PDB file of C-alpha atoms in Angstrom:
ATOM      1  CA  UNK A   1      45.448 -29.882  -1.662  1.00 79.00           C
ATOM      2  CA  UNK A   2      48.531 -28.347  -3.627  1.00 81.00           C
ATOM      3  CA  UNK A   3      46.148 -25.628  -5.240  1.00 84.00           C
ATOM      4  CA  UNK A   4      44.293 -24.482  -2.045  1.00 84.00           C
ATOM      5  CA  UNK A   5      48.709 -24.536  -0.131  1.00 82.00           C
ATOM      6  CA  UNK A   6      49.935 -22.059  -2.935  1.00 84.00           C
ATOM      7  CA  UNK A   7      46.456 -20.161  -3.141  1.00 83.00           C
ATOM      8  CA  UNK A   8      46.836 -19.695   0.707  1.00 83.00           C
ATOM      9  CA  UNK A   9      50.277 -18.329   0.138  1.00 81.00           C
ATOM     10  CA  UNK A  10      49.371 -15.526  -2.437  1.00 82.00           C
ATOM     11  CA  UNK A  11      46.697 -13.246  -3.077  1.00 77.00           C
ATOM     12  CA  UNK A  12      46.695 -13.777  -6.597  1.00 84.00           C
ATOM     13  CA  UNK A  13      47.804 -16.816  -8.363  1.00 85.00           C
ATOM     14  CA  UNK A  14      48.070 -17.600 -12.608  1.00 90.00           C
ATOM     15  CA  UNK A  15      48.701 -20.693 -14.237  1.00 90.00           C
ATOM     16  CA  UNK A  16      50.188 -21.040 -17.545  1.00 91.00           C
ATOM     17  CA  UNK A  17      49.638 -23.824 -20.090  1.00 88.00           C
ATOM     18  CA  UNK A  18      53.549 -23.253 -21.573  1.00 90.00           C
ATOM     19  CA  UNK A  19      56.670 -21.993 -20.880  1.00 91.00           C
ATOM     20  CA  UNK A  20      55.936 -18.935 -23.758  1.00 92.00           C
ATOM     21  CA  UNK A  21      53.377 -18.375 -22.155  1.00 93.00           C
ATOM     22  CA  UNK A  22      55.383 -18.350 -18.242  1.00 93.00           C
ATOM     23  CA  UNK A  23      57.507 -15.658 -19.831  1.00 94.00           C
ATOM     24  CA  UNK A  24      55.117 -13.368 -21.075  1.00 94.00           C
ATOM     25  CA  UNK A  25      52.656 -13.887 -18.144  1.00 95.00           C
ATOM     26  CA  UNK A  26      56.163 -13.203 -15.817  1.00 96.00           C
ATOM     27  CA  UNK A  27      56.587  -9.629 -17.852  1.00 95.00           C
ATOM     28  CA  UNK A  28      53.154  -8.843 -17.338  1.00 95.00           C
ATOM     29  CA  UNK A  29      52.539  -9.720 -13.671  1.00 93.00           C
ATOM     30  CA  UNK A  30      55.687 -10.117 -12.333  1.00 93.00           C
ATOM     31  CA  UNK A  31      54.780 -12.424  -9.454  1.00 93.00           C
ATOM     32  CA  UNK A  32      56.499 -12.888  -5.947  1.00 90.00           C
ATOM     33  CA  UNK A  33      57.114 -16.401  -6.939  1.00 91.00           C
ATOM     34  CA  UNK A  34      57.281 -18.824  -9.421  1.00 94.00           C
ATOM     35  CA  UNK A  35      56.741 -22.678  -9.285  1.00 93.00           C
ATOM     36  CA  UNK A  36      57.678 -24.129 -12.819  1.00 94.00           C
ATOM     37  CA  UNK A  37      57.600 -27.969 -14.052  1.00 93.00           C
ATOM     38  CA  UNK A  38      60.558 -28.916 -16.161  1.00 91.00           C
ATOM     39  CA  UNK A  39      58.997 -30.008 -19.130  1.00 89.00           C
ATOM     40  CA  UNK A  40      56.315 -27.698 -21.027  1.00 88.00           C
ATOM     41  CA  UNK A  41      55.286 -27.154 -24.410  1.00 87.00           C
ATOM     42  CA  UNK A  42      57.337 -24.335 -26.789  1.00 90.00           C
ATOM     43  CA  UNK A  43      59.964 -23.350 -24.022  1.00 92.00           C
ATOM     44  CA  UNK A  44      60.690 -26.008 -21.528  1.00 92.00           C
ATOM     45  CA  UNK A  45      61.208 -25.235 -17.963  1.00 93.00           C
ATOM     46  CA  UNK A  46      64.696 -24.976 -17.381  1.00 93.00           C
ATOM     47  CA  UNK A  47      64.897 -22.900 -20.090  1.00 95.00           C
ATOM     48  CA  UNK A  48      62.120 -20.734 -19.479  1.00 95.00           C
ATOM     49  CA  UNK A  49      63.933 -20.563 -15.865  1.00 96.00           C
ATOM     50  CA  UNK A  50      66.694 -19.122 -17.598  1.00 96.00           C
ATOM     51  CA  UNK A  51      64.836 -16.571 -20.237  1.00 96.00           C
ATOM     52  CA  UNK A  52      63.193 -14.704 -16.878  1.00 96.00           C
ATOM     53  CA  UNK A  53      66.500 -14.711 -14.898  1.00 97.00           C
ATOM     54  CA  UNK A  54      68.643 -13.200 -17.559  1.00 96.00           C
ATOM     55  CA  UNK A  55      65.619 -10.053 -17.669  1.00 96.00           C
ATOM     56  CA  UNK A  56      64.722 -10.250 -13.711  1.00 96.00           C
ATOM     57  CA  UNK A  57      67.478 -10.984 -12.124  1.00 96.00           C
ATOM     58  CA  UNK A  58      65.403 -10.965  -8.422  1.00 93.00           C
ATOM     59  CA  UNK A  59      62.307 -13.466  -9.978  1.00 95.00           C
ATOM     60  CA  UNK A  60      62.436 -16.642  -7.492  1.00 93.00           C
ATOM     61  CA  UNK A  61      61.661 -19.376  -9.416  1.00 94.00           C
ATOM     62  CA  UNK A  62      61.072 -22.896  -7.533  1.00 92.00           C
ATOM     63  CA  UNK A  63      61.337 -25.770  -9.998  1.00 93.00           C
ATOM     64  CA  UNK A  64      59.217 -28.635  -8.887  1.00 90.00           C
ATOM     65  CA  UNK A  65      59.368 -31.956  -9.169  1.00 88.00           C
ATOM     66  CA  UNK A  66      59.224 -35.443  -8.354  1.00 83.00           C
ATOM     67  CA  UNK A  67      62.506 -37.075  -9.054  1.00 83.00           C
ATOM     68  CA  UNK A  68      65.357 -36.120  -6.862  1.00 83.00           C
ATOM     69  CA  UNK A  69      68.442 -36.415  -9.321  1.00 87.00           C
ATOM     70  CA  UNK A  70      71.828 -34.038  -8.418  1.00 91.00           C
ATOM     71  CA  UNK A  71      72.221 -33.258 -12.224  1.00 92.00           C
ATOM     72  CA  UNK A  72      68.342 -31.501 -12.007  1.00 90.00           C
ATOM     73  CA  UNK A  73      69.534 -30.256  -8.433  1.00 90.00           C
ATOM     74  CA  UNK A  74      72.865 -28.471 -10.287  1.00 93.00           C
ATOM     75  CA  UNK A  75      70.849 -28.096 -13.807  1.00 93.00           C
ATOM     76  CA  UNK A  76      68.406 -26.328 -12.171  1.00 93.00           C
ATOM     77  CA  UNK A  77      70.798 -24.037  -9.510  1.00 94.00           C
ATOM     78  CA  UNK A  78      72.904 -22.916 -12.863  1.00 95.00           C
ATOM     79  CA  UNK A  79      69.542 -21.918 -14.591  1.00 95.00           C
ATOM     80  CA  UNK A  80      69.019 -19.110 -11.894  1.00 95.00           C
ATOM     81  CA  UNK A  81      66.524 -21.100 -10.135  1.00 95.00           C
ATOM     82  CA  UNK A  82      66.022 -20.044  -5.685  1.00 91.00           C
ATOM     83  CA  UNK A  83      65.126 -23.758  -5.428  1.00 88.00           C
ATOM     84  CA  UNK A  84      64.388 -27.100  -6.241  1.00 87.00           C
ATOM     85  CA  UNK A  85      61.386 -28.542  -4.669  1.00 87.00           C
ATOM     86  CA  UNK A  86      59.765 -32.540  -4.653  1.00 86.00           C
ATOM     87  CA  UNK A  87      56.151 -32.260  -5.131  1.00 79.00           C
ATOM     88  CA  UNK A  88      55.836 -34.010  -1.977  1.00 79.00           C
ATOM     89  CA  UNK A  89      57.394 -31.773  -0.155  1.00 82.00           C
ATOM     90  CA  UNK A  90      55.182 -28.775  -1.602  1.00 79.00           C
ATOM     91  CA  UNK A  91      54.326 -28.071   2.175  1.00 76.00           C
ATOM     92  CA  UNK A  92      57.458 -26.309   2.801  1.00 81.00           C
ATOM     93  CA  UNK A  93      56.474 -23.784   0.072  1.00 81.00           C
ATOM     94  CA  UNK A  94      56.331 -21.133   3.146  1.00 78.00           C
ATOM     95  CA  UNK A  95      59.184 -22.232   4.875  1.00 82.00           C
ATOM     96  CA  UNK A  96      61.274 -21.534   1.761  1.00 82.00           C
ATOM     97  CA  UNK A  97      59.479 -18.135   0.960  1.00 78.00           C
ATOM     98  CA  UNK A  98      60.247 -16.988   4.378  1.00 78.00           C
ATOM     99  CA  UNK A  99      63.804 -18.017   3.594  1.00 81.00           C
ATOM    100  CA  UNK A 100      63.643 -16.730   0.500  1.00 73.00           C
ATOM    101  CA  UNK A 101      62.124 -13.544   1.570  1.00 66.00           C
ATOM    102  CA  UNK A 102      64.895 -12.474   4.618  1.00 64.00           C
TER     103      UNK A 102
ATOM    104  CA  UNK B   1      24.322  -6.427  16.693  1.00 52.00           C
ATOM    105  CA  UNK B   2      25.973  -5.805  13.373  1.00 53.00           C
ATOM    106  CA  UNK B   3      24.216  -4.721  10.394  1.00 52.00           C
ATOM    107  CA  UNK B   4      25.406  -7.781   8.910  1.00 50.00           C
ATOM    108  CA  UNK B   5      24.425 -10.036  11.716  1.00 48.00           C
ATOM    109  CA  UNK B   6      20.944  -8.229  11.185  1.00 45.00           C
ATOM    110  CA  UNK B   7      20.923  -9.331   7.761  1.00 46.00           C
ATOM    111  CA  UNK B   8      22.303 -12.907   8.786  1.00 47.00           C
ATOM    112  CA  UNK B   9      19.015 -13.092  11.073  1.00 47.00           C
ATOM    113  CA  UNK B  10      16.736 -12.430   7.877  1.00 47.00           C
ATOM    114  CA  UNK B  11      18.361 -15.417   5.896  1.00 52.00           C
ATOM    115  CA  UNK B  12      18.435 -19.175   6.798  1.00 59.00           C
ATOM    116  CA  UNK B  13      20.535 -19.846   9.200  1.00 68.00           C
ATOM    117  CA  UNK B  14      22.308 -23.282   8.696  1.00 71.00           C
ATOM    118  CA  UNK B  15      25.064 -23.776  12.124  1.00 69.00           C
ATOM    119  CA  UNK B  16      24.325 -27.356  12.200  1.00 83.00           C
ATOM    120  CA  UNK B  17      26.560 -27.690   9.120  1.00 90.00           C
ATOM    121  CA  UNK B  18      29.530 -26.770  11.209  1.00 92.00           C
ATOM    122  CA  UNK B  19      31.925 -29.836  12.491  1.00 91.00           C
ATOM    123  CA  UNK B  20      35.224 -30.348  14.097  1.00 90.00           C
ATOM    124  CA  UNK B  21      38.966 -30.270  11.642  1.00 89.00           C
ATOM    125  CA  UNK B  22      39.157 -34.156  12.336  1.00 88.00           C
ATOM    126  CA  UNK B  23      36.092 -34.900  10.602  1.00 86.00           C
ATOM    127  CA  UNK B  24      38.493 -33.838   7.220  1.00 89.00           C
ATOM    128  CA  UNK B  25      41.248 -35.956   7.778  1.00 90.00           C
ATOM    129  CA  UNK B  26      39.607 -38.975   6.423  1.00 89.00           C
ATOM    130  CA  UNK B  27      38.874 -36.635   3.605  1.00 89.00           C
ATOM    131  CA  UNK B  28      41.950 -35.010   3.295  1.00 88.00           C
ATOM    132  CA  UNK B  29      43.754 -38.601   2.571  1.00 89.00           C
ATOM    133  CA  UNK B  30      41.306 -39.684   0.413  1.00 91.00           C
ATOM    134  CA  UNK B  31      41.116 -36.397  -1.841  1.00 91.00           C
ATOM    135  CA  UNK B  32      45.291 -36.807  -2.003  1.00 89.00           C
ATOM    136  CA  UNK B  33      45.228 -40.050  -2.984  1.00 91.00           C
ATOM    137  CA  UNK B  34      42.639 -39.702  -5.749  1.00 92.00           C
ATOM    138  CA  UNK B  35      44.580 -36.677  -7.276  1.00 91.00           C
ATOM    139  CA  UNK B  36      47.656 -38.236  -6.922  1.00 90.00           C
ATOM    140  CA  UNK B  37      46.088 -41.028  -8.822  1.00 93.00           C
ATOM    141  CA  UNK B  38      44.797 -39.541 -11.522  1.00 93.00           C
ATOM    142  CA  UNK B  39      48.288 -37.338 -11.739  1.00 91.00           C
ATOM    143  CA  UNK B  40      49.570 -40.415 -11.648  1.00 92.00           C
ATOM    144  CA  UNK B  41      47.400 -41.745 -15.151  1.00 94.00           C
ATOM    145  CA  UNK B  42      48.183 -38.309 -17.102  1.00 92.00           C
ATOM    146  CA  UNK B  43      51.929 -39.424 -16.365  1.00 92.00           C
ATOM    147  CA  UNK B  44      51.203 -43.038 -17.339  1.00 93.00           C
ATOM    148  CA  UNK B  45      49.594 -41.998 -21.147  1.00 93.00           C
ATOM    149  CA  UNK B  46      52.564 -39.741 -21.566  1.00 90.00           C
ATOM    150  CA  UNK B  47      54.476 -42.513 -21.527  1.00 93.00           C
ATOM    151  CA  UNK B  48      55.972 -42.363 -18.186  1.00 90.00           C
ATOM    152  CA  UNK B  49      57.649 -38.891 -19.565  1.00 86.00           C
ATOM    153  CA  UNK B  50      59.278 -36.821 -16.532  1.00 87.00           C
ATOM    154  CA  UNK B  51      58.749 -33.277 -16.079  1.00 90.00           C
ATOM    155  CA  UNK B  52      55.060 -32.526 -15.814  1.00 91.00           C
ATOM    156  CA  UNK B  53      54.751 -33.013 -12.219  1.00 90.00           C
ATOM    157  CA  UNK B  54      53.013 -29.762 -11.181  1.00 90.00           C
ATOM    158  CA  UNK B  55      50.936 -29.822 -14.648  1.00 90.00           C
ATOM    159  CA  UNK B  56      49.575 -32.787 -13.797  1.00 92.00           C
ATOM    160  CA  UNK B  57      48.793 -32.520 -10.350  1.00 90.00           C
ATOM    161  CA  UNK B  58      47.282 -29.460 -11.310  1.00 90.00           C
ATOM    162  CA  UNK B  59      44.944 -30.758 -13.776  1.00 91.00           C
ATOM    163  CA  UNK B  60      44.175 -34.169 -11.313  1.00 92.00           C
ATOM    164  CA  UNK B  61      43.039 -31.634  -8.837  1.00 90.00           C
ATOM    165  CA  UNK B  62      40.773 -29.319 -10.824  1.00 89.00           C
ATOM    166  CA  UNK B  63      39.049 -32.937 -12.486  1.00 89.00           C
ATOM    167  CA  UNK B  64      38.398 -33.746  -9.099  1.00 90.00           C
ATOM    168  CA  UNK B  65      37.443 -30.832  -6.862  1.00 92.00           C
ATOM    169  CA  UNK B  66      35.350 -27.589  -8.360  1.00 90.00           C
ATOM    170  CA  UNK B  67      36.855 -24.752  -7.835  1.00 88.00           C
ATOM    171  CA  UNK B  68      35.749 -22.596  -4.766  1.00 92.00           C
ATOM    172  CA  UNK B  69      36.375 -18.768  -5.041  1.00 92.00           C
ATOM    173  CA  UNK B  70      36.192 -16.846  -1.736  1.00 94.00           C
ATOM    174  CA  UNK B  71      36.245 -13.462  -0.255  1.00 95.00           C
ATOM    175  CA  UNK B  72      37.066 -12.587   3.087  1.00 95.00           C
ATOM    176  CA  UNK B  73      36.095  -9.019   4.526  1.00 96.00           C
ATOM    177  CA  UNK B  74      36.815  -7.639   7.779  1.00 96.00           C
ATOM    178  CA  UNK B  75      34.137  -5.922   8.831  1.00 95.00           C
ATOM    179  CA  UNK B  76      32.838  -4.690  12.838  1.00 93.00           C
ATOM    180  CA  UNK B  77      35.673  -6.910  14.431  1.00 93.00           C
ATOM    181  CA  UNK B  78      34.182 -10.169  12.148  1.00 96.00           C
ATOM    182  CA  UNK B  79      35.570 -12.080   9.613  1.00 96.00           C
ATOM    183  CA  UNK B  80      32.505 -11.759   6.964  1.00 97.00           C
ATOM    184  CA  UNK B  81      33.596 -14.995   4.214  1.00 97.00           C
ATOM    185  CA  UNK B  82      31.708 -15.434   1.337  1.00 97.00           C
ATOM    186  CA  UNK B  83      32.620 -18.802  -1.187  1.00 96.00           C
ATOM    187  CA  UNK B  84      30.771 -19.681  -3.766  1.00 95.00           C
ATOM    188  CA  UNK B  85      28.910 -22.860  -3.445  1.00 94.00           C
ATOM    189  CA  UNK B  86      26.512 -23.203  -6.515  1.00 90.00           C
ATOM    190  CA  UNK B  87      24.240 -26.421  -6.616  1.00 88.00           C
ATOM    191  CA  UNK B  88      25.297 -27.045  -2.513  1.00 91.00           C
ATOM    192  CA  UNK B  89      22.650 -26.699   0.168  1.00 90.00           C
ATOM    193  CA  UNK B  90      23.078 -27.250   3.927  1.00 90.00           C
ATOM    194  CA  UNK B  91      22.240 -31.025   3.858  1.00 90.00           C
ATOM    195  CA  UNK B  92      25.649 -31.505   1.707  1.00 90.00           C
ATOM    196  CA  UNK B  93      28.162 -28.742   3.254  1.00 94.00           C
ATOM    197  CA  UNK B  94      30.256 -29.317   6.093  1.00 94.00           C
ATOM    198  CA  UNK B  95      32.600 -26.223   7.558  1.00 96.00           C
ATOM    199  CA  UNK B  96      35.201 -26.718  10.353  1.00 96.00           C
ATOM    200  CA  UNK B  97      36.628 -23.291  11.501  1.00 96.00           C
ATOM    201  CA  UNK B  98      39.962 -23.118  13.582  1.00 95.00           C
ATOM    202  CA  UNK B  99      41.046 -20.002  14.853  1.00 95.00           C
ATOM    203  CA  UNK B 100      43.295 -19.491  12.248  1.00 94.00           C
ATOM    204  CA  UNK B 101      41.840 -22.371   9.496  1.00 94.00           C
ATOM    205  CA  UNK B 102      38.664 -22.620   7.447  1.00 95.00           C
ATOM    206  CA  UNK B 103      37.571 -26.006   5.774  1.00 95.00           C
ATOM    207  CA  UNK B 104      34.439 -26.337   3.413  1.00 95.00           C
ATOM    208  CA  UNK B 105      33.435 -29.585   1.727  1.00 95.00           C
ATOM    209  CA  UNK B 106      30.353 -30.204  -0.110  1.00 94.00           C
ATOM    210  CA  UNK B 107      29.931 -33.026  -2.300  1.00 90.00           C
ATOM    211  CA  UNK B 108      26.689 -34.512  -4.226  1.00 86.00           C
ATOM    212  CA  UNK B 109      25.583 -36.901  -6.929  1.00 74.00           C
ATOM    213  CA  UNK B 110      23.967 -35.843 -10.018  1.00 64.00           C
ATOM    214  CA  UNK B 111      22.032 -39.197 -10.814  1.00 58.00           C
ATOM    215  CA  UNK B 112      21.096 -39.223 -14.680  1.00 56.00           C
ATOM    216  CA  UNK B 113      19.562 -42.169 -16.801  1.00 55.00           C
ATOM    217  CA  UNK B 114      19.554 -42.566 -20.440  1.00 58.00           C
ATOM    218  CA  UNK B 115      18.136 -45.122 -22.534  1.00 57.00           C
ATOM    219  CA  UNK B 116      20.377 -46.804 -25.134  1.00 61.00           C
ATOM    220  CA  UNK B 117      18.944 -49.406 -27.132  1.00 64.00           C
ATOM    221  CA  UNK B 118      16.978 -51.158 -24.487  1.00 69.00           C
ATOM    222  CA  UNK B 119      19.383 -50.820 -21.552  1.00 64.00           C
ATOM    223  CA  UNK B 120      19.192 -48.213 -19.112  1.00 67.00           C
ATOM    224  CA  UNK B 121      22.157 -46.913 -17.759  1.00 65.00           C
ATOM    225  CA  UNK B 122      23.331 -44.366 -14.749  1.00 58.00           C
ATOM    226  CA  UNK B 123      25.770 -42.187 -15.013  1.00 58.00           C
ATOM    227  CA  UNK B 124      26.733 -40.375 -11.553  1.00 55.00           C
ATOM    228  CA  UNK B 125      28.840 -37.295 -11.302  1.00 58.00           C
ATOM    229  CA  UNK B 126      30.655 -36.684  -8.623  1.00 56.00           C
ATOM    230  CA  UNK B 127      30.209 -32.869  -7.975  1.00 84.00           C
ATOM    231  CA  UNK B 128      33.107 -32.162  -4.789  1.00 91.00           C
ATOM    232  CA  UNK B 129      34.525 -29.542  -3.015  1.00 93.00           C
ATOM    233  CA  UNK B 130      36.717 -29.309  -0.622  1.00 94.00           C
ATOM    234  CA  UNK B 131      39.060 -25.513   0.345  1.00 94.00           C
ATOM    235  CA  UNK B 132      40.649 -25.163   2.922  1.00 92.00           C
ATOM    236  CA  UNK B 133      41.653 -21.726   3.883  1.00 93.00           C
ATOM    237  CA  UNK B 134      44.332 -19.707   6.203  1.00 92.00           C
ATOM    238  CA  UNK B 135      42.691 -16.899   7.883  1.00 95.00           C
ATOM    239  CA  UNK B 136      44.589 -13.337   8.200  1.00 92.00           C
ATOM    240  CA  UNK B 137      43.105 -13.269  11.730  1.00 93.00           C
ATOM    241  CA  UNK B 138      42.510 -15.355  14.984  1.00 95.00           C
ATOM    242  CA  UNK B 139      38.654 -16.102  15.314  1.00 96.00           C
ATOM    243  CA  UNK B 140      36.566 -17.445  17.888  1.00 95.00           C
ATOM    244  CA  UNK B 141      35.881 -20.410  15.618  1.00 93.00           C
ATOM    245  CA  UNK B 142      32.841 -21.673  18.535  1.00 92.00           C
ATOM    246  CA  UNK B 143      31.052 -18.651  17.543  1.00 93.00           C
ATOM    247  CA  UNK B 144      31.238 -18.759  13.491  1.00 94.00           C
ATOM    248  CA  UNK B 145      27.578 -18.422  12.164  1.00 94.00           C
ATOM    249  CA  UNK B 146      26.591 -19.585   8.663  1.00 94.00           C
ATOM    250  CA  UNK B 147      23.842 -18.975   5.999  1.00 93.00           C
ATOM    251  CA  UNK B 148      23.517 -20.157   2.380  1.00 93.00           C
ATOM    252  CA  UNK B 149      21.308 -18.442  -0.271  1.00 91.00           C
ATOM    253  CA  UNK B 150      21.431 -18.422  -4.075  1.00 92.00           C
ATOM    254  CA  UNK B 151      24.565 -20.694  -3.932  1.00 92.00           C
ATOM    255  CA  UNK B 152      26.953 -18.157  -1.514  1.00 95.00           C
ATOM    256  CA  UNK B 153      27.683 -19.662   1.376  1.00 96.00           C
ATOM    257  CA  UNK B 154      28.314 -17.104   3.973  1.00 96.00           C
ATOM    258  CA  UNK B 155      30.235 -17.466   7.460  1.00 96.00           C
ATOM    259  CA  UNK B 156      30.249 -14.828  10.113  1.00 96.00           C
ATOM    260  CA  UNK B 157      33.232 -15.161  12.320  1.00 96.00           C
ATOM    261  CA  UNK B 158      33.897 -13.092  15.522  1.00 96.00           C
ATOM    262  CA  UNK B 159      37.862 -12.194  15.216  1.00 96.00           C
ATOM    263  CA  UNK B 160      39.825 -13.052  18.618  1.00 93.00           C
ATOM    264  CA  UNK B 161      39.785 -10.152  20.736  1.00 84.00           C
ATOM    265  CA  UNK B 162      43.878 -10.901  21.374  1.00 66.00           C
ATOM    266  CA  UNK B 163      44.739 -10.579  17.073  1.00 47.00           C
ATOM    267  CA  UNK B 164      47.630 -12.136  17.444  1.00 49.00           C
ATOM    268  CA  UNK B 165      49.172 -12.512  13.899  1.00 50.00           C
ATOM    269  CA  UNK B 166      50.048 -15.740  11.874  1.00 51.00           C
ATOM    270  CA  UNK B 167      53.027 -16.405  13.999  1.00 49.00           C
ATOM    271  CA  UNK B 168      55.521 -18.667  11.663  1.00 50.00           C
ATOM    272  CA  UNK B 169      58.741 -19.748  13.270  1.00 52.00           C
ATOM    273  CA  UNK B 170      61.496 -19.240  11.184  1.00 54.00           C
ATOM    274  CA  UNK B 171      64.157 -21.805  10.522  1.00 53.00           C
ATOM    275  CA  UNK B 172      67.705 -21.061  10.402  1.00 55.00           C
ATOM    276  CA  UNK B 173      68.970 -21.690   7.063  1.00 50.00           C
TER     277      UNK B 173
END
């Protein structure tokens, strides 16, 4: 299941239930990655995307999703984000890292 | 012998709940499809609003599958895992170790009846798990041993004596 792929893939792991919270949680812990929906309550994801670029510069931030549009492709490469990943294809989460990563 | 295979010796042994990684696959599609489904309802009463993919998936999957939380020590060339099972016994685990892959699932059925007026009604809970884990080392997964008490399941595994290390290819980009 997705939970037990990205679990397996980090030691520690945090959900967030907005994208305030994302940011703050981001400052705080500062994560090796991030996978972020697009829509969330108080600061959407895009925009969230943007908020942690513009103060970490190095965060990789994967947006996920499960539409496959080339504005949300571009939308989400000008927001800073490393990626932009179909929730189907959540499997490649360490195939990208590794990418990511070298 | 180990201190901790000592101490393995003193508890009940249960290797009988151990079984092969194909005996999850029926599992494994099942479990996806139900959480996709009910990712798939969230979606639906938002009003088929894009966006919430991971959210929802998220919250599908912790409906249907308790959480397990693990530790895994290396200790005297073992793997010594511990996961948190409470309310499973032996009779409703199942564990498949790979040399470098763990799988526990445990599933019962609370049965309750009330009485409402004058019909009686069941409710059943499904109470599931099902974590499936990437070990830091090879094991010899034919020689895992397992014990349950006080709702810890714990698994003894011997670590290959050739530790070779997750070996990922890496694409070209």
């Amino acid at each position: 299941m997705i939970i037990d792929y990205v679990l397996n893939e980090t030691d520690e792991f945090r959900e967030c239930e907005d994208g305030a919270e994302a940011l703050s949680v981001y400052a705080e812990f500062q994560p090796d990655f991030v996978l972020m929906d697009w829509e969330m309550k108080k600061v959407n994801g895009l925009t969230a995307t943007k908020h942690i670029i513009a103060e970490f510069p190095n965060a990789k931030i994967l947006m996920v999703t499960n539409f496959d549009e080339p504005d949300l492709r571009q939308a989400a490469k000008e927001a800073g984000a490393i990626g932009y990943l179909r929730k189907e294809n959540i499997l490649e989460l360490k195939d990208i890292l590794i990418r990511v990563k070298k | 012998m180990t201190k901790q295979q000592v101490a393995l010796e003193k508890k009940d042994k249960h290797d009988n709940i151990f079984v092969t990684a194909e005996h999850f696959l029926e599992d494994f599609a099942k479990n996806t499809q139900e959480i996709a489904m009910k990712a798939f309802e969230r979606f639906e009463k938002r009003g088929y609003k894009f966006g919430h993919e991971l959210e929802d998936w998220f919250k599908a999957e912790r409906e249907l599958l308790k959480k397990v939380p693990i530790e895994i020590k290396d200790i005297d060339g073992n793997l010594n895992i511990r996961a948190e099972v409470p309310g499973f016994t032996a009779e409703n685990l199942k564990v498949s170790v790979e040399p470098l892959r763990l799988i526990i699932k445990g599933e019962t059925e609370e049965k309750s009846e009330k009485k409402e007026d004058h019909t009686i009604y069941s409710e059943w809970k499904s109470n599931k798990i099902f974590r499936t884990i990437d070990l830091p080392h090879r094991v010899e997964a034919d020689k895992a041993s397992a014990s349950i008490k006080d709702g810890v399941l714990t698994l003894i595994i011997p670590k290959s004596a050739e530790t070779k290390p997750n070996e990922v290819e890496i694409k070209p980009v």
